[in-house]
C-alpha cells in the first residue's frame, strides 16, 4: 500500500515558465517522506534520537510527465521499493488531482549513517517499522 | 563607502509572473552580506569561532521599486547604518545594472547572540572591524 | 477577525543553524495570503482574470521573535490593516502552536497593477470582498 | 571538453544538518547550464526567441558522494552526453574545490518543445551550436 499526502502548489514553487520548477519535485518527495515518517510516529529528529541514525539521500531521480501549476492540488504517493542492509529506497509519484494525471515519478535512495556520517546497517527496529508500513 | 557585489538573476529565482519572487530579495541581501564579511576575511563560521557570537536577524525590510527578471545583472550594495550595543543594521540597495535603476532597497537588523541564543554585547573587535569597513 | 492557517515547518525550510531561514517567513506570509484568498473563493489567477489586476508587493517587513524549527506546528494569522486607493496592507503573525508563542510578525503591502504593471485603483468589488472578510 | 563554472555555497542553500539540501544540487546543475548557454551567447530567453523552442527537463538524476557546506567553493562541470532527435542530455559533476573531491554527479535530460509544450525536433542550428561547444 502506498502512503499518500496531498497539498497545493504554492506560488513560490513556480518559475518564469508558470510551472513548478523541476527541483521542487524533489522537495515534494521529501514532504511526502516527512509525512510518511510522521504517520509512523517518527520524524528525522526522532529517528536520529531513537536509532542514532540519519538517512541522507545518496540518489535522487525524477521523471517529468506533465506540468504542475500554481493552485493545483497534487497528491504525492510513497511506496517502499527496497530495504537493503544499509539503504532504503522510496518510490514516489506526483498526481494532479483534478484529472488524476501522473505529473512526475521518481525515487529517493537513502543510506543509514551514524553521527560521523559513516554508513552503518539500517537499525533492524527501524527497518521493521518501515517494512510493516508498506504491507 | 558601500560594499558592492554583482551577480545574475537565476531562473529558479523567478516566479510565475516572470519576475524575481519578492522573498528572494532578502536572500540577495544575505548574499551581499556574506560577500561583505568575506571581504573582511570573516564569514558566519569564522565569526562564530573567533568571537563566540552569531548574528541572526531580528528585523528584515524590503521596499520594491522595479522588477528583476531572469538573466538581469544586478548589483547589491551594503552600507552599515548603525552599530549599537547588541545590534548591527545594514542597509541594502539592489540595482539593475543595465540601466542603473534601483530595483529594491531595505535593511537587515542583526543581533549578537551567544551559543544559547541569548543577546550579548557585540564583541568590540568585531564592531571595530565592521565600523572600519564602512569608512 | 484574523484569518488563520496552520502548517508544519519542513526540513527544506531550515538552514545550517537548525532554524527556519529568515527569508522563509515571508514565504509563510504568502502561503497564508494564498489561503486567505482561497477562503474568499479567490486566488492570484482568479483575481487577475476577474478584476484584471495583479497585487505585487511593494513592501515586506518581518520582525523575528523566536526561532521555528523542523517539525514545529505553526499558525500564521492574517489581518487586513489598511485598504487604500491603490494598495492593501496585510499584517501577519506566526505562532508556534506548541506553546502559543509569537515567533514572528510583519506585513506585506500590495499594490494594484494592470497587465502593464501600472498602478491602478484597487477594483471596488475586490476591495469590498477583502473588507468584508475582515469584519 | 567539459564546461566549468565555479561559485560558493550560500547559507540559504544549507539545511538543518549543516549541509547543502539535496534538492539544491539540481539547482546547481541548472546554474551551470545557464552559464553554459551564456558561454554560447544563448540563454533560455534567447533560445526561445531565436529557435521558437523551450527545453524543459524530462529527467533529472543526482548521485550524492560527499556533503557541501556553507562557504565551500564548488566547481560544477557540464558535458554534453547525447543529442538526440528531440532531446539533449547533459552530464554534471560537482567538485569541492578545496580538495578536488567529487561531491555529486548526475544528469539532466531536456526535451525540445514548441510554445504549446508539444515535443518537436531540436532545431538543427541549436543542436549544432551545442555539439560544437563540446568538441
Short mmCIF file of C-alpha atoms in Angstrom, two decimals:
data_model
loop_
_atom_site.label_atom_id
_atom_site.label_comp_id
_atom_site.label_asym_id
_atom_site.label_seq_id
_atom_site.Cartn_x
_atom_site.Cartn_y
_atom_site.Cartn_z
CA UNK A 1 0.00 0.00 0.00
CA UNK A 2 1.32 3.40 -0.91
CA UNK A 3 1.31 6.24 1.60
CA UNK A 4 -0.38 9.37 0.23
CA UNK A 5 -0.15 13.03 1.06
CA UNK A 6 -1.96 15.88 -0.71
CA UNK A 7 -1.24 19.57 -0.81
CA UNK A 8 -1.41 22.62 -3.04
CA UNK A 9 1.16 24.08 -5.38
CA UNK A 10 2.33 27.38 -3.91
CA UNK A 11 3.13 30.49 -5.93
CA UNK A 12 6.73 30.46 -4.76
CA UNK A 13 7.14 26.95 -6.23
CA UNK A 14 6.58 28.22 -9.76
CA UNK A 15 9.18 29.66 -12.11
CA UNK A 16 9.09 32.08 -15.02
CA UNK A 17 7.50 29.44 -17.26
CA UNK A 18 4.47 29.44 -14.97
CA UNK A 19 5.09 25.86 -13.86
CA UNK A 20 6.63 24.23 -10.81
CA UNK A 21 10.43 24.42 -11.01
CA UNK A 22 11.82 20.96 -11.68
CA UNK A 23 13.93 20.95 -8.49
CA UNK A 24 10.81 21.38 -6.38
CA UNK A 25 9.52 17.89 -7.19
CA UNK A 26 12.37 16.51 -5.07
CA UNK A 27 11.12 18.78 -2.31
CA UNK A 28 7.61 17.40 -2.81
CA UNK A 29 9.05 13.89 -2.49
CA UNK A 30 10.65 14.92 0.77
CA UNK A 31 7.46 16.50 2.13
CA UNK A 32 5.68 13.19 1.47
CA UNK A 33 8.55 11.31 3.13
CA UNK A 34 8.24 13.58 6.19
CA UNK A 35 4.52 12.86 6.41
CA UNK A 36 5.19 9.14 5.90
CA UNK A 37 7.55 9.13 8.89
CA UNK A 38 5.04 11.14 10.88
CA UNK A 39 2.38 8.53 10.11
CA UNK A 40 4.76 6.04 11.78
CA UNK A 41 5.21 8.39 14.73
CA UNK A 42 8.70 9.10 13.51
CA UNK A 43 10.45 12.11 12.09
CA UNK A 44 14.05 12.91 11.18
CA UNK A 45 14.76 14.12 14.71
CA UNK A 46 13.11 11.14 16.39
CA UNK A 47 14.90 8.73 14.07
CA UNK A 48 18.18 10.36 14.97
CA UNK A 49 17.48 10.32 18.71
CA UNK A 50 15.96 6.83 18.94
CA UNK A 51 18.04 4.91 16.41
CA UNK A 52 21.23 7.02 16.42
CA UNK A 53 20.98 7.17 12.68
CA UNK A 54 20.37 9.71 9.95
CA UNK A 55 19.12 8.87 6.46
CA UNK A 56 20.69 11.26 3.95
CA UNK A 57 19.96 10.64 0.28
CA UNK A 58 22.58 9.02 -1.92
CA UNK A 59 20.44 9.08 -5.06
CA UNK A 60 17.53 11.14 -6.31
CA UNK A 61 15.72 10.71 -9.61
CA UNK A 62 12.71 12.33 -11.20
CA UNK A 63 10.93 11.76 -14.50
CA UNK A 64 8.69 14.64 -15.52
CA UNK A 65 5.42 13.84 -17.30
CA UNK A 66 3.19 16.89 -17.01
CA UNK A 67 3.46 20.39 -15.59
CA UNK A 68 2.03 21.41 -12.25
CA UNK A 69 0.89 24.99 -11.89
CA UNK A 70 0.03 27.44 -9.13
CA UNK A 71 -3.03 26.35 -7.20
CA UNK A 72 -3.06 22.77 -8.49
CA UNK A 73 -4.00 20.19 -5.90
CA UNK A 74 -1.46 17.41 -6.01
CA UNK A 75 -1.18 14.05 -4.34
CA UNK A 76 2.21 12.55 -3.69
CA UNK A 77 2.40 8.83 -3.05
CA UNK A 78 5.31 7.00 -1.46
CA UNK A 79 5.95 3.28 -1.60
CA UNK A 80 8.86 1.34 -0.20
CA UNK A 81 10.76 -0.14 -3.11
CA UNK A 82 13.62 -1.83 -1.31
CA UNK A 83 15.09 -2.16 2.16
CA UNK A 84 18.69 -3.31 1.92
CA UNK A 85 21.38 -3.72 4.55
CA UNK A 86 22.32 -0.04 4.76
CA UNK A 87 19.81 1.64 2.46
CA UNK A 88 16.14 2.21 1.95
CA UNK A 89 14.65 3.27 -1.38
CA UNK A 90 11.32 5.02 -1.73
CA UNK A 91 9.36 5.38 -4.97
CA UNK A 92 7.27 8.49 -5.44
CA UNK A 93 4.51 9.55 -7.78
CA UNK A 94 3.02 13.02 -8.08
CA UNK A 95 -0.56 13.20 -9.32
CA UNK A 96 -2.57 16.18 -10.44
CA UNK A 97 -5.78 15.58 -8.54
CA UNK A 98 -8.10 17.46 -10.90
CA UNK A 99 -7.75 14.76 -13.54
CA UNK A 100 -5.72 12.11 -11.69
CA UNK A 101 -2.91 12.64 -14.18
CA UNK A 102 0.61 11.49 -13.36
CA UNK A 103 2.80 14.62 -13.28
CA UNK A 104 6.08 13.08 -12.14
CA UNK A 105 7.58 9.96 -10.68
CA UNK A 106 10.93 9.07 -9.23
CA UNK A 107 12.75 7.78 -6.22
CA UNK A 108 15.00 8.66 -3.31
CA UNK A 109 17.61 6.22 -2.11
CA UNK A 110 18.67 6.89 1.49
CA UNK A 111 21.62 5.49 3.39
CA UNK A 112 21.86 4.93 7.12
CA UNK A 113 24.75 6.84 8.68
CA UNK A 114 25.93 7.35 12.23
CA UNK A 115 26.70 10.72 13.78
CA UNK A 116 30.04 10.79 11.96
CA UNK A 117 28.20 10.26 8.67
CA UNK A 118 29.71 6.78 8.27
CA UNK A 119 27.44 4.21 6.62
CA UNK A 120 26.03 1.70 9.09
CA UNK A 121 23.45 -1.09 8.88
CA UNK A 122 19.87 0.18 8.99
CA UNK A 123 18.72 -0.44 12.58
CA UNK A 124 16.54 -3.55 12.47
CA UNK A 125 13.77 -1.93 14.52
CA UNK A 126 13.58 0.95 12.07
CA UNK A 127 13.67 -1.41 9.08
CA UNK A 128 10.83 -3.36 10.65
CA UNK A 129 8.67 -0.28 11.20
CA UNK A 130 9.22 0.85 7.61
CA UNK A 131 8.59 -2.63 6.21
CA UNK A 132 5.34 -3.05 8.13
CA UNK A 133 4.06 0.29 6.92
CA UNK A 134 4.16 -0.87 3.36
CA UNK A 135 2.19 -4.08 3.75
CA UNK B 1 31.59 53.69 1.31
CA UNK B 2 29.14 50.97 0.36
CA UNK B 3 30.28 47.44 -0.28
CA UNK B 4 29.09 46.13 -3.66
CA UNK B 5 28.52 42.68 -5.06
CA UNK B 6 27.17 41.82 -8.50
CA UNK B 7 25.57 38.66 -9.82
CA UNK B 8 22.97 37.37 -12.21
CA UNK B 9 19.32 36.59 -11.63
CA UNK B 10 18.88 32.82 -11.88
CA UNK B 11 15.89 31.10 -13.45
CA UNK B 12 15.00 29.42 -10.17
CA UNK B 13 14.68 32.87 -8.55
CA UNK B 14 11.75 33.80 -10.77
CA UNK B 15 8.10 33.03 -10.18
CA UNK B 16 5.07 32.56 -12.39
CA UNK B 17 4.88 36.30 -13.05
CA UNK B 18 8.28 36.09 -14.76
CA UNK B 19 9.94 38.22 -12.09
CA UNK B 20 12.09 37.53 -9.05
CA UNK B 21 9.94 36.30 -6.17
CA UNK B 22 9.74 39.01 -3.53
CA UNK B 23 11.23 36.77 -0.82
CA UNK B 24 14.40 36.31 -2.84
CA UNK B 25 15.45 39.93 -2.39
CA UNK B 26 16.13 39.11 1.26
CA UNK B 27 18.31 36.26 0.01
CA UNK B 28 20.10 38.71 -2.28
CA UNK B 29 20.70 40.94 0.75
CA UNK B 30 22.19 37.97 2.57
CA UNK B 31 24.43 37.00 -0.35
CA UNK B 32 25.81 40.53 -0.32
CA UNK B 33 26.26 40.35 3.46
CA UNK B 34 28.18 37.06 3.04
CA UNK B 35 30.48 38.69 0.49
CA UNK B 36 30.88 41.73 2.74
CA UNK B 37 32.06 39.52 5.60
CA UNK B 38 34.34 37.67 3.20
CA UNK B 39 35.87 40.99 2.16
CA UNK B 40 36.75 41.42 5.84
CA UNK B 41 38.18 37.90 5.96
CA UNK B 42 35.20 36.87 8.02
CA UNK B 43 32.25 34.62 7.45
CA UNK B 44 29.43 33.31 9.65
CA UNK B 45 31.55 30.34 10.72
CA UNK B 46 34.63 32.42 11.45
CA UNK B 47 32.59 34.98 13.35
CA UNK B 48 31.14 32.20 15.46
CA UNK B 49 34.52 30.56 16.11
CA UNK B 50 36.53 33.71 16.73
CA UNK B 51 34.03 35.90 18.56
CA UNK B 52 31.76 33.21 20.07
CA UNK B 53 28.84 35.05 18.59
CA UNK B 54 26.17 34.56 15.94
CA UNK B 55 24.28 37.38 14.26
CA UNK B 56 20.72 36.26 13.49
CA UNK B 57 18.35 38.81 12.04
CA UNK B 58 15.73 40.42 14.24
CA UNK B 59 14.28 42.62 11.51
CA UNK B 60 14.12 42.48 7.74
CA UNK B 61 12.55 45.04 5.45
CA UNK B 62 12.33 45.47 1.70
CA UNK B 63 10.76 48.15 -0.49
CA UNK B 64 10.21 47.01 -4.08
CA UNK B 65 10.70 49.56 -6.86
CA UNK B 66 11.13 47.64 -10.11
CA UNK B 67 11.07 44.01 -11.19
CA UNK B 68 14.17 41.93 -11.78
CA UNK B 69 13.94 39.21 -14.40
CA UNK B 70 15.84 36.11 -15.44
CA UNK B 71 19.30 36.96 -16.72
CA UNK B 72 19.37 40.50 -15.35
CA UNK B 73 22.73 41.57 -13.98
CA UNK B 74 22.17 43.09 -10.56
CA UNK B 75 24.41 44.89 -8.12
CA UNK B 76 23.64 44.74 -4.43
CA UNK B 77 25.21 47.35 -2.20
CA UNK B 78 25.56 47.14 1.58
CA UNK B 79 26.25 50.01 3.92
CA UNK B 80 26.48 49.97 7.69
CA UNK B 81 23.62 52.04 9.02
CA UNK B 82 24.12 51.63 12.75
CA UNK B 83 26.26 49.70 15.20
CA UNK B 84 24.57 49.64 18.60
CA UNK B 85 25.42 47.82 21.82
CA UNK B 86 23.98 44.46 20.76
CA UNK B 87 22.92 45.03 17.18
CA UNK B 88 24.21 45.96 13.77
CA UNK B 89 21.97 47.23 10.98
CA UNK B 90 22.87 47.03 7.31
CA UNK B 91 21.16 48.97 4.52
CA UNK B 92 20.89 47.34 1.11
CA UNK B 93 20.12 48.51 -2.38
CA UNK B 94 19.57 46.32 -5.43
CA UNK B 95 20.35 47.90 -8.78
CA UNK B 96 19.57 46.66 -12.26
CA UNK B 97 22.94 47.18 -13.91
CA UNK B 98 21.65 47.54 -17.48
CA UNK B 99 20.18 50.96 -16.69
CA UNK B 100 21.43 51.55 -13.14
CA UNK B 101 17.84 51.50 -11.94
CA UNK B 102 17.04 50.93 -8.27
CA UNK B 103 15.02 47.70 -8.07
CA UNK B 104 14.73 47.37 -4.31
CA UNK B 105 16.08 48.69 -1.05
CA UNK B 106 15.81 47.64 2.55
CA UNK B 107 17.69 46.61 5.62
CA UNK B 108 18.59 43.76 7.90
CA UNK B 109 18.98 44.30 11.63
CA UNK B 110 21.11 41.63 13.29
CA UNK B 111 21.56 40.89 16.97
CA UNK B 112 24.59 39.39 18.66
CA UNK B 113 23.77 36.17 20.49
CA UNK B 114 25.85 33.61 22.33
CA UNK B 115 25.67 29.88 21.73
CA UNK B 116 22.47 29.71 23.79
CA UNK B 117 20.96 32.37 21.53
CA UNK B 118 20.92 34.92 24.36
CA UNK B 119 21.54 38.52 23.32
CA UNK B 120 25.01 39.73 24.24
CA UNK B 121 27.03 42.88 23.52
CA UNK B 122 28.56 42.91 20.08
CA UNK B 123 32.24 41.93 20.60
CA UNK B 124 34.21 45.19 20.40
CA UNK B 125 36.78 43.70 18.00
CA UNK B 126 34.03 42.66 15.61
CA UNK B 127 32.30 46.03 15.92
CA UNK B 128 35.62 47.71 15.13
CA UNK B 129 36.21 45.62 12.01
CA UNK B 130 32.72 46.34 10.73
CA UNK B 131 32.99 50.04 11.54
CA UNK B 132 36.32 50.41 9.76
CA UNK B 133 34.99 48.72 6.65
CA UNK B 134 32.46 51.45 6.20
CA UNK B 135 34.78 54.42 6.35
CA UNK C 1 -11.21 38.79 12.85
CA UNK C 2 -7.92 37.42 11.70
CA UNK C 3 -7.72 34.65 9.11
CA UNK C 4 -5.64 31.71 10.31
CA UNK C 5 -3.76 28.96 8.55
CA UNK C 6 -1.66 26.24 10.17
CA UNK C 7 1.06 24.04 8.76
CA UNK C 8 4.32 22.33 9.61
CA UNK C 9 7.87 23.54 9.26
CA UNK C 10 9.53 21.46 6.54
CA UNK C 11 13.13 20.27 6.63
CA UNK C 12 13.96 22.23 3.49
CA UNK C 13 12.88 25.44 5.26
CA UNK C 14 15.68 25.14 7.80
CA UNK C 15 19.24 26.38 7.44
CA UNK C 16 22.57 25.36 8.90
CA UNK C 17 21.65 26.91 12.26
CA UNK C 18 18.83 24.38 12.55
CA UNK C 19 16.15 27.07 12.36
CA UNK C 20 13.86 28.38 9.64
CA UNK C 21 15.81 30.66 7.29
CA UNK C 22 14.68 34.25 7.84
CA UNK C 23 13.57 34.69 4.22
CA UNK C 24 11.10 31.84 4.58
CA UNK C 25 8.87 33.79 6.95
CA UNK C 26 7.91 35.99 4.00
CA UNK C 27 7.01 32.79 2.17
CA UNK C 28 4.91 31.73 5.15
CA UNK C 29 3.14 35.09 4.99
CA UNK C 30 2.41 34.45 1.33
CA UNK C 31 1.11 30.93 1.95
CA UNK C 32 -1.33 32.40 4.48
CA UNK C 33 -2.30 35.10 1.97
CA UNK C 34 -2.98 32.41 -0.65
CA UNK C 35 -5.22 30.54 1.77
CA UNK C 36 -6.93 33.79 2.74
CA UNK C 37 -7.78 34.47 -0.90
CA UNK C 38 -8.91 30.86 -1.29
CA UNK C 39 -11.24 31.32 1.67
CA UNK C 40 -12.80 34.17 -0.35
CA UNK C 41 -13.02 31.93 -3.40
CA UNK C 42 -10.25 33.93 -4.96
CA UNK C 43 -6.66 33.23 -5.89
CA UNK C 44 -3.99 35.17 -7.76
CA UNK C 45 -5.17 33.74 -11.08
CA UNK C 46 -8.84 34.42 -10.42
CA UNK C 47 -8.08 37.94 -9.21
CA UNK C 48 -6.16 38.56 -12.40
CA UNK C 49 -8.90 37.11 -14.62
CA UNK C 50 -11.90 38.63 -12.86
CA UNK C 51 -10.58 42.04 -11.83
CA UNK C 52 -7.84 42.49 -14.47
CA UNK C 53 -5.47 43.26 -11.67
CA UNK C 54 -2.40 41.79 -10.02
CA UNK C 55 -1.26 42.59 -6.50
CA UNK C 56 2.55 42.53 -6.34
CA UNK C 57 4.15 43.54 -3.07
CA UNK C 58 5.73 46.95 -2.71
CA UNK C 59 6.82 46.47 0.89
CA UNK C 60 7.62 43.48 3.08
CA UNK C 61 8.65 43.58 6.72
CA UNK C 62 9.33 40.95 9.33
CA UNK C 63 10.30 41.17 13.00
CA UNK C 64 11.77 37.93 14.35
CA UNK C 65 10.95 36.98 17.94
CA UNK C 66 11.68 33.27 18.33
CA UNK C 67 13.09 30.50 16.16
CA UNK C 68 10.96 27.94 14.39
CA UNK C 69 12.49 24.50 13.86
CA UNK C 70 11.86 21.43 11.76
CA UNK C 71 8.58 19.76 12.62
CA UNK C 72 7.16 22.71 14.56
CA UNK C 73 3.46 23.28 14.02
CA UNK C 74 2.93 26.92 13.24
CA UNK C 75 -0.13 29.07 12.80
CA UNK C 76 0.02 32.11 10.59
CA UNK C 77 -2.65 34.75 11.04
CA UNK C 78 -3.53 37.48 8.55
CA UNK C 79 -5.48 40.61 9.27
CA UNK C 80 -6.31 43.47 6.94
CA UNK C 81 -4.51 46.54 8.22
CA UNK C 82 -5.45 49.07 5.57
CA UNK C 83 -7.23 49.28 2.25
CA UNK C 84 -6.18 52.44 0.43
CA UNK C 85 -6.92 53.71 -3.06
CA UNK C 86 -4.34 51.55 -4.81
CA UNK C 87 -2.93 49.41 -2.04
CA UNK C 88 -3.89 46.82 0.52
CA UNK C 89 -1.75 46.04 3.57
CA UNK C 90 -1.92 42.77 5.46
CA UNK C 91 -0.50 42.18 8.93
CA UNK C 92 0.84 38.72 9.75
CA UNK C 93 1.76 36.87 12.88
CA UNK C 94 3.46 33.50 13.09
CA UNK C 95 2.79 31.47 16.22
CA UNK C 96 4.49 28.34 17.48
CA UNK C 97 1.46 26.24 18.32
CA UNK C 98 3.11 24.06 20.97
CA UNK C 99 3.26 26.98 23.40
CA UNK C 100 1.31 29.67 21.51
CA UNK C 101 4.49 31.74 21.35
CA UNK C 102 4.82 34.56 18.84
CA UNK C 103 7.70 33.63 16.53
CA UNK C 104 7.46 36.49 14.04
CA UNK C 105 5.25 39.30 12.90
CA UNK C 106 5.25 41.64 9.97
CA UNK C 107 3.33 42.89 6.99
CA UNK C 108 3.03 42.86 3.24
CA UNK C 109 1.88 45.94 1.37
CA UNK C 110 0.48 45.12 -2.07
CA UNK C 111 -0.31 47.47 -4.94
CA UNK C 112 -2.93 47.01 -7.64
CA UNK C 113 -1.43 46.98 -11.11
CA UNK C 114 -2.84 46.38 -14.56
CA UNK C 115 -1.37 43.96 -17.09
CA UNK C 116 1.30 46.54 -17.95
CA UNK C 117 2.25 46.67 -14.26
CA UNK C 118 1.00 50.27 -13.98
CA UNK C 119 -0.56 51.17 -10.62
CA UNK C 120 -4.34 51.41 -10.78
CA UNK C 121 -7.11 51.89 -8.22
CA UNK C 122 -7.98 48.70 -6.36
CA UNK C 123 -11.18 47.41 -8.04
CA UNK C 124 -14.03 48.35 -5.70
CA UNK C 125 -15.56 44.87 -5.85
CA UNK C 126 -12.27 43.33 -4.78
CA UNK C 127 -11.80 45.92 -2.04
CA UNK C 128 -15.29 45.13 -0.79
CA UNK C 129 -14.67 41.37 -0.67
CA UNK C 130 -11.43 41.87 1.24
CA UNK C 131 -13.01 44.40 3.62
CA UNK C 132 -15.95 42.15 4.42
CA UNK C 133 -13.66 39.24 5.19
CA UNK C 134 -12.10 41.15 8.00
CA UNK C 135 -15.23 42.13 9.86
CA UNK D 1 35.74 19.29 -23.16
CA UNK D 2 33.54 19.97 -20.19
CA UNK D 3 32.22 23.45 -19.46
CA UNK D 4 33.03 24.59 -15.93
CA UNK D 5 31.50 27.12 -13.59
CA UNK D 6 32.57 27.85 -10.01
CA UNK D 7 30.72 29.51 -7.18
CA UNK D 8 30.28 29.46 -3.43
CA UNK D 9 27.79 27.60 -1.31
CA UNK D 10 25.40 30.13 0.21
CA UNK D 11 23.98 29.94 3.71
CA UNK D 12 20.44 29.68 2.39
CA UNK D 13 21.43 26.53 0.47
CA UNK D 14 22.13 24.63 3.69
CA UNK D 15 19.64 22.72 5.81
CA UNK D 16 19.41 21.78 9.46
CA UNK D 17 22.10 19.12 9.01
CA UNK D 18 24.56 21.88 8.12
CA UNK D 19 24.95 20.63 4.55
CA UNK D 20 23.53 21.66 1.19
CA UNK D 21 19.96 20.39 0.84
CA UNK D 22 19.89 17.56 -1.69
CA UNK D 23 17.41 19.37 -3.96
CA UNK D 24 19.83 22.25 -4.39
CA UNK D 25 22.27 20.15 -6.41
CA UNK D 26 19.72 20.17 -9.23
CA UNK D 27 19.70 23.95 -8.92
CA UNK D 28 23.50 23.94 -9.11
CA UNK D 29 23.23 21.85 -12.29
CA UNK D 30 20.87 24.45 -13.72
CA UNK D 31 23.12 27.37 -12.78
CA UNK D 32 25.94 25.66 -14.67
CA UNK D 33 23.60 25.03 -17.62
CA UNK D 34 22.67 28.74 -17.64
CA UNK D 35 26.33 29.71 -17.72
CA UNK D 36 26.99 27.12 -20.43
CA UNK D 37 24.30 28.69 -22.62
CA UNK D 38 25.68 32.13 -21.82
CA UNK D 39 29.11 30.97 -22.99
CA UNK D 40 27.40 30.18 -26.33
CA UNK D 41 25.76 33.61 -26.33
CA UNK D 42 22.47 31.91 -25.62
CA UNK D 43 20.11 31.86 -22.69
CA UNK D 44 16.64 30.43 -22.10
CA UNK D 45 15.02 33.61 -23.39
CA UNK D 46 17.24 33.85 -26.47
CA UNK D 47 16.73 30.18 -27.25
CA UNK D 48 13.00 30.70 -27.06
CA UNK D 49 13.07 33.83 -29.21
CA UNK D 50 15.55 32.64 -31.83
CA UNK D 51 14.64 28.96 -32.16
CA UNK D 52 10.98 29.07 -31.03
CA UNK D 53 11.78 26.31 -28.62
CA UNK D 54 11.98 25.72 -24.89
CA UNK D 55 13.97 22.95 -23.26
CA UNK D 56 12.17 21.75 -20.14
CA UNK D 57 13.64 18.79 -18.29
CA UNK D 58 12.09 15.36 -18.64
CA UNK D 59 14.57 13.62 -16.37
CA UNK D 60 16.83 14.67 -13.53
CA UNK D 61 19.19 12.44 -11.59
CA UNK D 62 21.75 13.04 -8.88
CA UNK D 63 24.12 10.71 -7.05
CA UNK D 64 25.46 12.18 -3.80
CA UNK D 65 29.05 11.41 -2.82
CA UNK D 66 30.12 13.99 -0.25
CA UNK D 67 28.50 16.88 1.58
CA UNK D 68 28.97 20.51 0.60
CA UNK D 69 28.82 23.07 3.38
CA UNK D 70 28.39 26.81 3.76
CA UNK D 71 31.27 28.73 2.23
CA UNK D 72 32.65 25.81 0.24
CA UNK D 73 33.95 26.75 -3.19
CA UNK D 74 32.47 24.36 -5.70
CA UNK D 75 33.03 23.78 -9.38
CA UNK D 76 30.24 22.39 -11.50
CA UNK D 77 31.16 20.85 -14.83
CA UNK D 78 28.77 20.17 -17.71
CA UNK D 79 29.39 17.87 -20.62
CA UNK D 80 27.05 17.00 -23.46
CA UNK D 81 26.23 13.33 -23.17
CA UNK D 82 23.81 12.92 -26.04
CA UNK D 83 21.98 14.98 -28.63
CA UNK D 84 19.02 13.01 -29.96
CA UNK D 85 16.21 13.99 -32.31
CA UNK D 86 14.14 15.82 -29.70
CA UNK D 87 16.30 15.72 -26.62
CA UNK D 88 19.64 16.80 -25.26
CA UNK D 89 21.23 15.23 -22.18
CA UNK D 90 23.83 16.98 -20.06
CA UNK D 91 26.08 15.26 -17.52
CA UNK D 92 27.11 17.23 -14.44
CA UNK D 93 29.72 16.85 -11.76
CA UNK D 94 30.05 18.96 -8.62
CA UNK D 95 33.54 19.23 -7.15
CA UNK D 96 34.64 20.59 -3.82
CA UNK D 97 37.50 22.80 -4.92
CA UNK D 98 39.45 22.70 -1.66
CA UNK D 99 40.44 19.08 -2.22
CA UNK D 100 39.08 18.46 -5.74
CA UNK D 101 36.71 15.89 -4.28
CA UNK D 102 33.64 14.78 -6.23
CA UNK D 103 30.60 15.81 -4.20
CA UNK D 104 27.84 14.83 -6.62
CA UNK D 105 27.21 13.81 -10.20
CA UNK D 106 24.13 13.40 -12.31
CA UNK D 107 22.35 14.48 -15.44
CA UNK D 108 19.50 16.50 -16.85
CA UNK D 109 17.65 15.30 -19.93
CA UNK D 110 15.86 18.12 -21.73
CA UNK D 111 13.24 17.93 -24.45
CA UNK D 112 12.57 20.47 -27.19
CA UNK D 113 9.01 21.79 -27.07
CA UNK D 114 7.17 24.46 -29.00
CA UNK D 115 5.13 27.22 -27.43
CA UNK D 116 2.28 24.76 -26.82
CA UNK D 117 4.72 22.49 -24.97
CA UNK D 118 4.48 19.84 -27.69
CA UNK D 119 7.69 17.90 -28.34
CA UNK D 120 9.40 18.95 -31.55
CA UNK D 121 12.73 18.11 -33.19
CA UNK D 122 15.64 20.02 -31.69
CA UNK D 123 16.33 22.89 -34.15
CA UNK D 124 19.39 21.82 -36.17
CA UNK D 125 21.10 25.17 -35.68
CA UNK D 126 20.76 24.87 -31.92
CA UNK D 127 21.91 21.24 -31.97
CA UNK D 128 24.94 22.34 -33.98
CA UNK D 129 25.88 25.10 -31.55
CA UNK D 130 25.60 22.74 -28.60
CA UNK D 131 27.53 19.98 -30.38
CA UNK D 132 30.36 22.31 -31.35
CA UNK D 133 30.70 23.55 -27.79
CA UNK D 134 31.58 20.11 -26.61
CA UNK D 135 34.37 19.37 -29.05
#
